[in-house]
Amino acid sequence: MLQQTFIHIPGIGEQTELQLWKHGIHSWDDTDRFEKCFGAVGPRLQKRLDRYIPLSREAIRRKDASFFQRLSIAGEAWRLFPEFSDDCVYLDIETTGLSSVFDMVTMVGIYDGRKYQVFVEGDNLQDFPAYLKGRSVVITFNGAGFDFRFLKLAFPELSFPPIHIDLRWVTLKLGMHGGLKSIEAELGLTRAESVENISGYDATVLWAKYLRGEKRALEQLIQYNMEDVVHLKAIMEIAYDRLSQSRAEFLKNSSASVFSGVSPSPRSNKRAVMGRASLQSHSSDLVPRLLKRCTTFEKPPRIVGIDLTGSEKRATGWALMEGAACVTTKCLRTVDDLIRETLAANPDIVSIDSPLSLPEGHGDPNVPIYRKCERALKRMGISVFWCLLPSMQMLTRRGIELASALRKAGCKVIESYPGAAQDILGIPRKKASLEELKRGLFRAGITGDFVTADITHDEVDAITSALVGLFYLADDYIALGTPAEDYLIVPRSEKFNYAKLAQIVSASGLDVVSQSTTTTVESLPHAQRFSGAAS
């Protein structure tokens, strides 16, 4: 299809290309034939063709894919695939989640059509940029929206190949919608039995299992990633065959298919990576370290965590962390029950997972239904619901009511974001695996019957909310908000991308967050930062 293509030439667009095809000028060779060009190609266009067709042939001979970069801009880079197939690499990454601030790259897999190379966090991930250097074509699925974004944050100096073929948009040209797995199913591509049912969420669980010492989980995650990139090659070939024949009618039944089946399992460095893989510690000093930082307390603090629900119909998760981080949990339904149980616990702080304030200027019809901190979380890639969505209004109202009553009773109350604490621990969210979340909290140093007990998702999130309260008391947190809207408390971690966080905070109109990775927030004086948020 590349040698039937003209839109890579400056000044030639899709309509001109269609007109050339309509007049029988189907290939670069046809531009040299007077009888085809006469009456169809004007002098200016002929001059362009005479100049760029020889350069195009020379670019193919020199394997200079960058010459055809205009095809990438036009979303038509798939056309150069056969001529540059030997120079293509298929790329897919694994991460701990979807947030460009809180989550990180755990694995990069690259397949060049012959060999699979995997780069793993904690082993050889730092070697990835050198491996990619000098490549001319990279093929991904949603790489522009996901893989490249994470890789640029992880490796700010990384240079990507000049040609990027994103199969998400290539397959969309064929009327295919959905993620990689649904495209595979539509094309009849199947996976090895050991990974056929693994989803993106499951991949984060496998990484969490590896972090707690299951080497087999890393092996399975590598296999999952390898299937991803091997299938990218098959999808690329199928898509090329279908698009080339549908795009140019004269190519139907005249060109050989490039797809000849899914490649067999390629050679790889998997064994070497597995041989070097070091099993992670089954425990962490996170909670003991945070407790040591609570220097203003004569004895370990008592912290209540609450994962509030929108109504009494569904029980709220309640947790008390006391002593050496020993936790007890309960399910409570009414606001009165929550107040009574919390006051009886005599906590040093109450950490609530619920909106506890309204957008600044609430009541004005021009004011949005979200707070600035929620807008910031959205920009970070965090799934969050606006506090005044119809489905959220009851929860927001309950949260404000509960916080107000507890503050009047003398409790210090903060609004917390437990998901960030789970990211710091390297454990999946409850949506991915409740059991892994429980084990992750235990590894962090939290003890109690919750590990083996049959407790609810809400109780586990209440424990995590209590952990956010401990981060706050240890002065190891970030406050997202403004004085008018109060603050959402997020645990601090050296793993976060603080440069990206600062950009998002500024764009969202929040108080400035220090880019330093030290354990204190320098953005605002403590009292100003929490005026109204903690009393």
Short mmCIF file of C-alpha atoms in Angstrom, two decimals:
data_model
loop_
_atom_site.label_atom_id
_atom_site.label_comp_id
_atom_site.label_asym_id
_atom_site.label_seq_id
_atom_site.Cartn_x
_atom_site.Cartn_y
_atom_site.Cartn_z
CA MET A 1 0.00 0.00 0.00
CA LEU A 2 2.89 2.38 0.61
CA GLN A 3 3.86 2.52 -3.06
CA GLN A 4 0.24 3.33 -3.89
CA THR A 5 0.30 6.18 -1.34
CA PHE A 6 0.68 9.87 -2.17
CA ILE A 7 -0.54 11.66 0.99
CA HIS A 8 2.94 11.56 2.55
CA ILE A 9 3.99 14.16 -0.04
CA PRO A 10 3.64 17.77 1.19
CA GLY A 11 0.71 19.48 -0.47
CA ILE A 12 -1.15 16.26 -1.30
CA GLY A 13 -4.18 15.35 0.78
CA GLU A 14 -6.73 12.56 0.68
CA GLN A 15 -8.88 14.18 -2.03
CA THR A 16 -5.93 14.65 -4.38
CA GLU A 17 -4.84 11.08 -3.76
CA LEU A 18 -8.34 9.82 -4.58
CA GLN A 19 -8.34 11.83 -7.79
CA LEU A 20 -4.98 10.31 -8.79
CA TRP A 21 -6.34 6.82 -8.19
CA LYS A 22 -9.53 7.69 -10.08
CA HIS A 23 -7.47 8.63 -13.15
CA GLY A 24 -5.60 5.33 -13.06
CA ILE A 25 -2.47 6.60 -11.32
CA HIS A 26 -2.42 3.74 -8.83
CA SER A 27 1.26 3.68 -7.89
CA TRP A 28 4.51 5.62 -7.88
CA ASP A 29 5.48 3.87 -11.12
CA ASP A 30 2.39 5.28 -12.83
CA THR A 31 3.60 8.85 -12.25
CA ASP A 32 6.36 8.21 -14.82
CA ARG A 33 3.88 7.19 -17.51
CA PHE A 34 2.91 10.10 -19.74
CA GLU A 35 -0.31 8.52 -21.00
CA LYS A 36 -1.65 8.17 -17.44
CA CYS A 37 -0.60 11.59 -16.21
CA PHE A 38 -1.63 13.57 -19.31
CA GLY A 39 -4.75 15.58 -18.54
CA ALA A 40 -4.90 14.29 -14.96
CA VAL A 41 -1.86 15.88 -13.36
CA GLY A 42 -1.19 19.60 -13.54
CA PRO A 43 2.31 21.10 -13.75
CA ARG A 44 2.60 21.96 -10.04
CA LEU A 45 1.43 18.52 -8.93
CA GLN A 46 3.71 16.84 -11.47
CA LYS A 47 6.63 18.82 -10.09
CA ARG A 48 5.87 17.57 -6.59
CA LEU A 49 5.59 13.99 -7.79
CA ASP A 50 8.82 14.23 -9.77
CA ARG A 51 10.60 15.48 -6.68
CA TYR A 52 9.17 13.26 -3.94
CA ILE A 53 8.65 9.89 -5.63
CA PRO A 54 12.42 9.31 -6.08
CA LEU A 55 12.98 10.46 -2.50
CA SER A 56 10.28 8.02 -1.35
CA ARG A 57 11.95 5.10 -3.12
CA GLU A 58 15.29 6.10 -1.63
CA ALA A 59 13.74 6.28 1.88
CA ILE A 60 12.52 2.70 1.53
CA ARG A 61 15.92 1.58 0.31
CA ARG A 62 17.62 3.27 3.28
CA LYS A 63 14.94 2.04 5.70
CA ASP A 64 14.24 5.66 6.66
CA ALA A 65 10.74 5.46 8.12
CA SER A 66 10.94 9.05 9.38
CA PHE A 67 10.58 10.24 5.77
CA PHE A 68 6.95 9.09 5.95
CA GLN A 69 6.18 10.86 9.23
CA ARG A 70 3.32 12.77 7.61
CA LEU A 71 1.46 9.45 7.52
CA SER A 72 1.62 9.30 11.32
CA ILE A 73 0.18 12.80 11.56
CA ALA A 74 -2.63 11.82 9.18
CA GLY A 75 -3.36 8.59 11.11
CA GLU A 76 -2.34 6.54 8.07
CA ALA A 77 1.03 5.13 9.22
CA TRP A 78 -0.35 1.60 8.87
CA ARG A 79 0.28 1.92 5.11
CA LEU A 80 4.05 1.60 5.50
CA PHE A 81 3.87 -1.65 7.48
CA PRO A 82 5.07 -4.27 4.95
CA GLU A 83 8.04 -2.21 3.77
CA PHE A 84 9.18 -1.60 7.36
CA SER A 85 7.86 -4.71 9.13
CA ASP A 86 11.40 -5.89 9.91
CA ASP A 87 12.05 -2.59 11.71
CA CYS A 88 8.84 -2.62 13.77
CA VAL A 89 8.71 -3.22 17.51
CA TYR A 90 5.48 -4.04 19.34
CA LEU A 91 5.26 -2.45 22.78
CA ASP A 92 3.02 -2.87 25.83
CA ILE A 93 3.45 -1.78 29.44
CA GLU A 94 2.06 -2.88 32.79
CA THR A 95 1.46 -0.42 35.63
CA THR A 96 0.16 -0.39 39.18
CA GLY A 97 -2.91 1.55 38.04
CA LEU A 98 -4.20 4.33 35.84
CA SER A 99 -3.00 7.48 37.63
CA SER A 100 -0.12 9.41 36.11
CA VAL A 101 0.69 10.73 39.61
CA PHE A 102 0.13 7.84 42.00
CA ASP A 103 0.91 4.85 39.79
CA MET A 104 4.09 3.60 38.16
CA VAL A 105 5.36 1.41 35.33
CA THR A 106 6.10 -2.12 36.53
CA MET A 107 6.95 -3.79 33.24
CA VAL A 108 7.66 -3.00 29.59
CA GLY A 109 7.45 -5.74 26.97
CA ILE A 110 8.85 -5.38 23.45
CA TYR A 111 8.56 -7.84 20.57
CA ASP A 112 10.45 -7.32 17.32
CA GLY A 113 8.77 -10.15 15.45
CA ARG A 114 11.49 -12.58 16.46
CA LYS A 115 12.41 -12.07 20.10
CA TYR A 116 10.52 -10.83 23.15
CA GLN A 117 12.33 -8.59 25.63
CA VAL A 118 10.86 -7.76 29.01
CA PHE A 119 12.02 -4.97 31.30
CA VAL A 120 10.90 -5.24 34.93
CA GLU A 121 10.87 -2.68 37.74
CA GLY A 122 13.54 -3.53 40.27
CA ASP A 123 15.55 -5.54 37.73
CA ASN A 124 16.30 -4.13 34.27
CA LEU A 125 13.61 -1.51 33.63
CA GLN A 126 16.27 1.19 33.45
CA ASP A 127 17.70 -0.53 30.34
CA PHE A 128 14.52 0.01 28.33
CA PRO A 129 15.32 3.48 26.86
CA ALA A 130 18.61 2.24 25.40
CA TYR A 131 16.85 -0.74 23.81
CA LEU A 132 14.23 1.50 22.17
CA LYS A 133 16.80 3.97 20.87
CA GLY A 134 17.31 3.80 17.12
CA ARG A 135 14.03 1.98 16.41
CA SER A 136 12.04 3.48 13.55
CA VAL A 137 8.49 2.12 14.02
CA VAL A 138 6.67 1.29 17.25
CA ILE A 139 3.25 -0.39 17.31
CA THR A 140 0.96 -0.23 20.37
CA PHE A 141 -2.67 -0.48 21.36
CA ASN A 142 -3.75 2.84 22.89
CA GLY A 143 -0.11 3.78 23.27
CA ALA A 144 -0.80 7.46 22.62
CA GLY A 145 -3.31 7.64 25.48
CA PHE A 146 -1.64 5.31 27.98
CA ASP A 147 1.76 3.67 27.36
CA PHE A 148 3.57 6.73 26.02
CA ARG A 149 2.15 8.94 28.78
CA PHE A 150 3.48 6.68 31.52
CA LEU A 151 6.81 6.04 29.80
CA LYS A 152 7.45 9.76 29.32
CA LEU A 153 6.85 10.34 33.02
CA ALA A 154 9.08 7.42 34.00
CA PHE A 155 11.81 8.38 31.50
CA PRO A 156 11.61 12.15 30.80
CA GLU A 157 14.48 12.02 28.29
CA LEU A 158 13.04 9.07 26.37
CA SER A 159 12.92 9.45 22.58
CA PHE A 160 10.18 7.55 20.79
CA PRO A 161 10.55 6.18 17.25
CA PRO A 162 9.49 8.63 14.54
CA ILE A 163 6.59 6.42 13.41
CA HIS A 164 3.91 5.27 15.86
CA ILE A 165 1.09 2.99 14.73
CA ASP A 166 -1.62 2.93 17.39
CA LEU A 167 -3.83 -0.07 16.71
CA ARG A 168 -6.67 1.32 18.79
CA TRP A 169 -7.31 3.85 16.03
CA VAL A 170 -6.30 1.55 13.17
CA THR A 171 -8.90 -1.05 14.19
CA LEU A 172 -11.46 1.73 14.68
CA LYS A 173 -11.13 2.40 10.93
CA LEU A 174 -12.41 -1.16 10.49
CA GLY A 175 -15.40 -0.49 12.74
CA MET A 176 -13.94 -2.33 15.74
CA HIS A 177 -14.52 -0.89 19.19
CA GLY A 178 -13.34 -1.73 22.68
CA GLY A 179 -10.08 -2.74 24.32
CA LEU A 180 -7.37 -5.09 23.16
CA LYS A 181 -9.09 -8.21 24.52
CA SER A 182 -12.35 -7.47 22.74
CA ILE A 183 -10.50 -6.82 19.45
CA GLU A 184 -8.68 -10.15 19.88
CA ALA A 185 -11.99 -11.93 20.41
CA GLU A 186 -13.50 -10.28 17.33
CA LEU A 187 -10.54 -11.42 15.24
CA GLY A 188 -10.57 -14.95 16.67
CA LEU A 189 -7.23 -14.62 18.47
CA THR A 190 -6.90 -16.80 21.57
CA ARG A 191 -4.43 -16.79 24.43
CA ALA A 192 -2.56 -19.46 26.34
CA GLU A 193 -4.75 -21.15 28.94
CA SER A 194 -2.60 -19.85 31.81
CA VAL A 195 -3.42 -16.21 30.97
CA GLU A 196 -6.60 -16.34 28.87
CA ASN A 197 -8.81 -14.98 31.65
CA ILE A 198 -6.44 -12.33 33.02
CA SER A 199 -7.65 -8.72 32.77
CA GLY A 200 -5.90 -5.42 33.33
CA TYR A 201 -7.07 -5.44 36.94
CA ASP A 202 -5.73 -8.96 37.37
CA ALA A 203 -2.36 -7.79 36.11
CA THR A 204 -2.11 -5.36 39.03
CA VAL A 205 -2.97 -8.22 41.37
CA LEU A 206 -0.19 -10.36 39.91
CA TRP A 207 2.32 -7.58 40.55
CA ALA A 208 1.04 -7.25 44.12
CA LYS A 209 1.47 -10.99 44.63
CA TYR A 210 5.02 -10.77 43.32
CA LEU A 211 5.73 -7.96 45.79
CA ARG A 212 4.66 -10.18 48.64
CA GLY A 213 6.92 -13.02 47.54
CA GLU A 214 5.11 -15.06 44.88
CA LYS A 215 7.67 -15.48 42.12
CA ARG A 216 5.19 -17.49 40.06
CA ALA A 217 3.01 -14.36 39.84
CA LEU A 218 5.81 -12.48 38.09
CA GLU A 219 6.23 -15.33 35.63
CA GLN A 220 2.52 -15.25 34.86
CA LEU A 221 2.55 -11.47 34.43
CA ILE A 222 5.43 -11.73 31.96
CA GLN A 223 3.50 -14.38 30.02
CA TYR A 224 0.45 -12.11 29.96
CA ASN A 225 2.53 -9.22 28.65
CA MET A 226 4.19 -11.40 26.01
CA GLU A 227 0.79 -12.51 24.70
CA ASP A 228 -0.17 -8.84 24.43
CA VAL A 229 2.73 -7.87 22.18
CA VAL A 230 2.68 -11.05 20.08
CA HIS A 231 -1.00 -10.43 19.37
CA LEU A 232 -0.25 -6.82 18.41
CA LYS A 233 1.70 -8.18 15.46
CA ALA A 234 -1.20 -10.39 14.39
CA ILE A 235 -3.68 -7.52 14.70
CA MET A 236 -1.37 -5.24 12.72
CA GLU A 237 -1.14 -7.75 9.89
CA ILE A 238 -4.88 -8.46 9.77
CA ALA A 239 -5.72 -4.77 9.92
CA TYR A 240 -3.28 -3.99 7.12
CA ASP A 241 -4.75 -6.67 4.87
CA ARG A 242 -8.30 -5.45 5.41
CA LEU A 243 -7.60 -1.73 5.24
CA SER A 244 -5.39 -1.85 2.16
CA GLN A 245 -8.06 -3.64 0.16
CA SER A 246 -10.90 -1.47 1.43
CA ARG A 247 -9.02 1.80 1.02
CA ALA A 248 -7.94 1.24 -2.60
CA GLU A 249 -10.50 -0.65 -4.67
CA PHE A 250 -7.91 -1.52 -7.31
CA LEU A 251 -5.89 -3.48 -4.75
CA LYS A 252 -8.63 -6.04 -4.15
CA ASN A 253 -7.42 -9.55 -4.95
CA SER A 254 -4.18 -8.10 -6.35
CA SER A 255 -1.93 -8.20 -3.29
CA ALA A 256 -0.85 -11.12 -1.14
CA SER A 257 -2.00 -11.24 2.48
CA VAL A 258 0.68 -10.34 5.02
CA PHE A 259 -1.08 -12.24 7.83
CA SER A 260 -0.16 -15.87 7.95
CA GLY A 261 -1.15 -16.71 11.51
CA VAL A 262 -0.19 -15.82 15.08
CA SER A 263 3.51 -16.12 15.74
CA PRO A 264 4.59 -19.03 17.96
CA SER A 265 6.02 -18.25 21.40
CA PRO A 266 9.16 -16.22 20.66
CA ARG A 267 12.60 -16.45 22.14
CA SER A 268 12.85 -14.17 25.17
CA ASN A 269 14.91 -13.02 28.14
CA LYS A 270 12.18 -14.26 30.48
CA ARG A 271 14.34 -16.98 32.04
CA ALA A 272 17.16 -14.54 32.76
CA VAL A 273 14.77 -12.04 34.35
CA MET A 274 13.14 -14.75 36.47
CA GLY A 275 16.58 -15.97 37.53
CA ARG A 276 17.48 -12.51 38.79
CA ALA A 277 14.10 -11.77 40.35
CA SER A 278 14.43 -11.22 44.06
CA LEU A 279 11.49 -12.09 46.22
CA GLN A 280 10.15 -9.11 48.07
CA SER A 281 9.79 -8.88 51.81
CA HIS A 282 6.58 -10.24 53.26
CA SER A 283 6.40 -7.35 55.71
CA SER A 284 6.95 -3.62 55.75
CA ASP A 285 8.02 -1.10 58.35
CA LEU A 286 5.58 1.51 57.03
CA VAL A 287 3.16 1.62 59.96
CA PRO A 288 5.87 1.30 62.68
CA ARG A 289 7.79 4.12 60.96
CA LEU A 290 4.70 6.34 60.85
CA LEU A 291 3.95 5.63 64.51
CA LYS A 292 7.48 6.70 65.47
CA ARG A 293 6.88 10.01 63.71
CA CYS A 294 3.83 10.73 65.89
CA THR A 295 6.08 12.42 68.45
CA THR A 296 3.39 14.63 69.99
CA PHE A 297 1.61 11.59 71.47
CA GLU A 298 2.66 9.99 74.75
CA LYS A 299 1.16 6.70 73.57
CA PRO A 300 0.22 5.36 70.13
CA PRO A 301 -2.68 7.38 68.69
CA ARG A 302 -6.21 6.09 68.34
CA ILE A 303 -7.56 6.59 64.83
CA VAL A 304 -11.05 5.98 63.50
CA GLY A 305 -11.46 5.34 59.80
CA ILE A 306 -14.90 5.53 58.15
CA ASP A 307 -15.82 4.41 54.63
CA LEU A 308 -19.18 6.16 54.48
CA THR A 309 -22.06 4.94 52.33
CA GLY A 310 -24.81 7.07 50.83
CA SER A 311 -27.68 5.75 52.94
CA GLU A 312 -28.58 3.51 55.85
CA LYS A 313 -29.72 0.81 53.42
CA ARG A 314 -26.07 -0.18 53.00
CA ALA A 315 -23.88 -0.50 56.08
CA THR A 316 -20.90 1.82 56.49
CA GLY A 317 -17.44 0.41 57.19
CA TRP A 318 -15.96 1.57 60.50
CA ALA A 319 -12.47 0.81 61.83
CA LEU A 320 -10.46 1.67 64.94
CA MET A 321 -6.68 1.59 64.78
CA GLU A 322 -5.07 1.64 68.20
CA GLY A 323 -1.96 0.50 70.03
CA ALA A 324 0.63 -1.09 67.75
CA ALA A 325 -1.66 -0.56 64.75
CA CYS A 326 -4.12 -3.21 65.91
CA VAL A 327 -7.43 -2.79 64.09
CA THR A 328 -11.00 -3.74 64.86
CA THR A 329 -13.82 -3.19 62.39
CA LYS A 330 -17.60 -2.95 62.40
CA CYS A 331 -20.50 -2.32 60.05
CA LEU A 332 -22.78 0.52 61.18
CA ARG A 333 -25.82 1.95 59.47
CA THR A 334 -27.09 5.22 60.94
CA VAL A 335 -25.25 8.49 61.45
CA ASP A 336 -26.20 8.29 65.13
CA ASP A 337 -24.54 4.86 65.40
CA LEU A 338 -21.40 6.20 63.74
CA ILE A 339 -21.27 9.20 66.07
CA ARG A 340 -21.88 7.10 69.18
CA GLU A 341 -19.28 4.45 68.28
CA THR A 342 -16.70 7.04 67.24
CA LEU A 343 -17.05 9.16 70.37
CA ALA A 344 -16.84 6.04 72.53
CA ALA A 345 -13.51 5.21 70.88
CA ASN A 346 -12.11 8.60 72.01
CA PRO A 347 -10.02 8.99 68.82
CA ASP A 348 -7.16 11.40 68.23
CA ILE A 349 -8.39 11.81 64.67
CA VAL A 350 -11.28 10.67 62.49
CA SER A 351 -10.55 10.00 58.81
CA ILE A 352 -13.63 9.84 56.57
CA ASP A 353 -13.78 8.60 53.00
CA SER A 354 -16.55 10.87 51.72
CA PRO A 355 -16.90 14.42 50.43
CA LEU A 356 -17.03 16.68 53.49
CA SER A 357 -17.54 20.02 51.76
CA LEU A 358 -19.27 21.67 48.81
CA PRO A 359 -17.86 23.51 45.78
CA GLU A 360 -16.95 27.13 46.46
CA GLY A 361 -19.91 29.35 45.56
CA HIS A 362 -22.42 26.50 45.82
CA GLY A 363 -25.89 27.83 45.04
CA ASP A 364 -24.78 29.95 42.13
CA PRO A 365 -26.13 28.31 38.93
CA ASN A 366 -22.78 28.92 37.23
CA VAL A 367 -20.81 26.98 39.85
CA PRO A 368 -19.88 23.43 38.76
CA ILE A 369 -21.02 20.32 40.63
CA TYR A 370 -17.46 19.35 41.54
CA ARG A 371 -14.79 20.65 43.87
CA LYS A 372 -11.35 21.60 42.62
CA CYS A 373 -9.74 18.64 44.38
CA GLU A 374 -12.05 16.27 42.49
CA ARG A 375 -11.16 17.93 39.21
CA ALA A 376 -7.49 17.46 40.07
CA LEU A 377 -7.97 13.77 40.82
CA LYS A 378 -9.70 13.31 37.45
CA ARG A 379 -6.71 14.90 35.75
CA MET A 380 -4.45 12.50 37.61
CA GLY A 381 -6.31 9.56 36.09
CA ILE A 382 -8.25 8.72 39.26
CA SER A 383 -11.84 7.57 38.91
CA VAL A 384 -13.78 9.96 41.14
CA PHE A 385 -17.40 11.08 41.17
CA TRP A 386 -18.33 14.76 41.45
CA CYS A 387 -19.66 15.48 44.93
CA LEU A 388 -22.94 16.93 43.63
CA LEU A 389 -23.80 14.34 41.02
CA PRO A 390 -27.36 13.17 41.68
CA SER A 391 -26.01 9.76 42.70
CA MET A 392 -23.50 11.40 45.11
CA GLN A 393 -25.65 14.05 46.78
CA MET A 394 -26.90 11.81 49.59
CA LEU A 395 -23.35 10.67 50.40
CA THR A 396 -22.06 14.25 50.39
CA ARG A 397 -24.92 15.38 52.61
CA ARG A 398 -24.29 12.50 55.06
CA GLY A 399 -20.57 13.20 55.11
CA ILE A 400 -21.03 16.88 55.92
CA GLU A 401 -23.60 16.03 58.60
CA LEU A 402 -21.35 13.41 60.20
CA ALA A 403 -18.23 15.58 60.12
CA SER A 404 -20.07 18.57 61.55
CA ALA A 405 -21.45 16.54 64.47
CA LEU A 406 -18.08 14.99 65.28
CA ARG A 407 -16.29 18.35 65.12
CA LYS A 408 -18.89 19.89 67.44
CA ALA A 409 -18.14 17.03 69.85
CA GLY A 410 -14.44 17.96 69.78
CA CYS A 411 -13.09 15.45 67.26
CA LYS A 412 -10.42 16.30 64.70
CA VAL A 413 -11.85 15.26 61.32
CA ILE A 414 -10.20 14.98 57.92
CA GLU A 415 -11.42 13.91 54.50
CA SER A 416 -9.24 11.10 53.22
CA TYR A 417 -8.43 9.36 49.98
CA PRO A 418 -7.69 5.68 50.80
CA GLY A 419 -6.92 4.72 47.20
CA ALA A 420 -3.63 6.63 47.30
CA ALA A 421 -2.55 4.74 50.42
CA GLN A 422 -3.23 1.47 48.61
CA ASP A 423 -1.05 2.66 45.72
CA ILE A 424 1.79 3.47 48.12
CA LEU A 425 1.60 -0.06 49.51
CA GLY A 426 1.78 -1.50 46.01
CA ILE A 427 -1.50 -3.35 46.45
CA PRO A 428 -4.51 -3.40 44.12
CA ARG A 429 -7.75 -1.62 44.93
CA LYS A 430 -10.60 -3.64 46.38
CA LYS A 431 -12.24 -3.73 42.94
CA ALA A 432 -9.30 -5.82 41.73
CA SER A 433 -8.79 -8.07 44.76
CA LEU A 434 -10.16 -7.73 48.27
CA GLU A 435 -7.88 -10.49 49.57
CA GLU A 436 -4.74 -8.84 48.18
CA LEU A 437 -5.81 -5.53 49.72
CA LYS A 438 -6.18 -7.19 53.14
CA ARG A 439 -2.81 -8.89 52.84
CA GLY A 440 -1.20 -5.63 51.74
CA LEU A 441 -2.51 -3.84 54.83
CA PHE A 442 -1.15 -6.66 56.98
CA ARG A 443 2.27 -6.42 55.30
CA ALA A 444 2.28 -2.71 56.03
CA GLY A 445 2.22 -3.53 59.73
CA ILE A 446 -1.49 -3.39 60.57
CA THR A 447 -2.63 -6.31 62.71
CA GLY A 448 -6.02 -7.72 63.62
CA ASP A 449 -8.53 -10.40 62.69
CA PHE A 450 -9.41 -8.64 59.44
CA VAL A 451 -6.84 -10.67 57.48
CA THR A 452 -8.66 -13.98 57.97
CA ALA A 453 -12.12 -12.73 58.93
CA ASP A 454 -14.98 -12.49 56.45
CA ILE A 455 -15.36 -8.71 56.46
CA THR A 456 -16.88 -6.38 53.88
CA HIS A 457 -15.17 -4.24 51.25
CA ASP A 458 -16.31 -1.18 53.20
CA GLU A 459 -14.62 -2.36 56.39
CA VAL A 460 -11.34 -2.89 54.54
CA ASP A 461 -11.56 0.59 53.03
CA ALA A 462 -12.28 1.94 56.52
CA ILE A 463 -8.99 0.42 57.67
CA THR A 464 -7.22 2.11 54.77
CA SER A 465 -8.93 5.38 55.67
CA ALA A 466 -7.58 5.01 59.21
CA LEU A 467 -4.14 4.49 57.71
CA VAL A 468 -4.50 7.84 55.91
CA GLY A 469 -5.24 9.34 59.32
CA LEU A 470 -1.94 7.91 60.57
CA PHE A 471 -0.11 9.53 57.63
CA TYR A 472 -1.70 12.82 58.65
CA LEU A 473 -0.67 12.53 62.29
CA ALA A 474 2.85 11.61 61.19
CA ASP A 475 2.95 14.80 59.08
CA ASP A 476 3.54 12.68 55.97
CA TYR A 477 0.78 13.84 53.66
CA ILE A 478 -0.33 16.15 50.86
CA ALA A 479 -3.36 18.41 51.17
CA LEU A 480 -5.35 18.90 47.97
CA GLY A 481 -7.77 21.79 48.14
CA THR A 482 -8.32 25.45 48.95
CA PRO A 483 -9.30 27.27 52.16
CA ALA A 484 -12.80 27.80 50.75
CA GLU A 485 -13.37 24.11 49.92
CA ASP A 486 -11.25 22.49 52.66
CA TYR A 487 -8.72 19.79 51.93
CA LEU A 488 -8.56 16.20 50.84
CA ILE A 489 -5.71 14.32 52.54
CA VAL A 490 -3.48 12.12 50.42
CA PRO A 491 -0.55 10.11 51.85
CA ARG A 492 2.86 11.19 50.66
CA SER A 493 5.25 8.84 48.89
CA GLU A 494 8.60 9.04 47.14
CA LYS A 495 6.99 6.98 44.36
CA PHE A 496 4.71 9.82 43.31
CA ASN A 497 5.46 11.98 40.29
CA TYR A 498 5.59 15.34 42.05
CA ALA A 499 6.39 17.34 38.92
CA LYS A 500 3.20 16.05 37.27
CA LEU A 501 1.27 16.56 40.51
CA ALA A 502 2.37 20.20 40.68
CA GLN A 503 1.25 20.78 37.07
CA ILE A 504 -2.19 19.31 37.74
CA VAL A 505 -2.61 21.15 41.03
CA SER A 506 -1.78 24.45 39.36
CA ALA A 507 -4.11 23.78 36.41
CA SER A 508 -6.93 22.88 38.83
CA GLY A 509 -6.59 26.07 40.88
CA LEU A 510 -5.50 24.31 44.06
CA ASP A 511 -2.94 25.46 46.59
CA VAL A 512 0.60 24.84 45.33
CA VAL A 513 2.13 21.50 46.28
CA SER A 514 5.88 21.27 46.78
CA GLN A 515 7.70 19.16 44.19
CA SER A 516 10.10 18.02 46.88
CA THR A 517 9.90 14.36 47.84
CA THR A 518 10.63 15.08 51.48
CA THR A 519 8.10 13.92 54.02
CA THR A 520 6.53 17.29 54.78
CA VAL A 521 4.38 19.56 52.67
CA GLU A 522 5.87 23.04 52.37
CA SER A 523 3.12 24.56 50.25
CA LEU A 524 1.25 26.34 53.04
CA PRO A 525 1.54 26.93 56.77
CA HIS A 526 -0.08 24.04 58.61
CA ALA A 527 -2.82 26.13 60.17
CA GLN A 528 -3.82 27.74 56.88
CA ARG A 529 -3.71 24.46 55.02
CA PHE A 530 -6.30 22.93 57.29
CA SER A 531 -8.47 25.82 58.32
CA GLY A 532 -11.88 24.22 58.48
CA ALA A 533 -10.64 20.82 57.29
CA ALA A 534 -9.52 19.66 60.69
CA SER A 535 -10.77 21.10 63.93
#
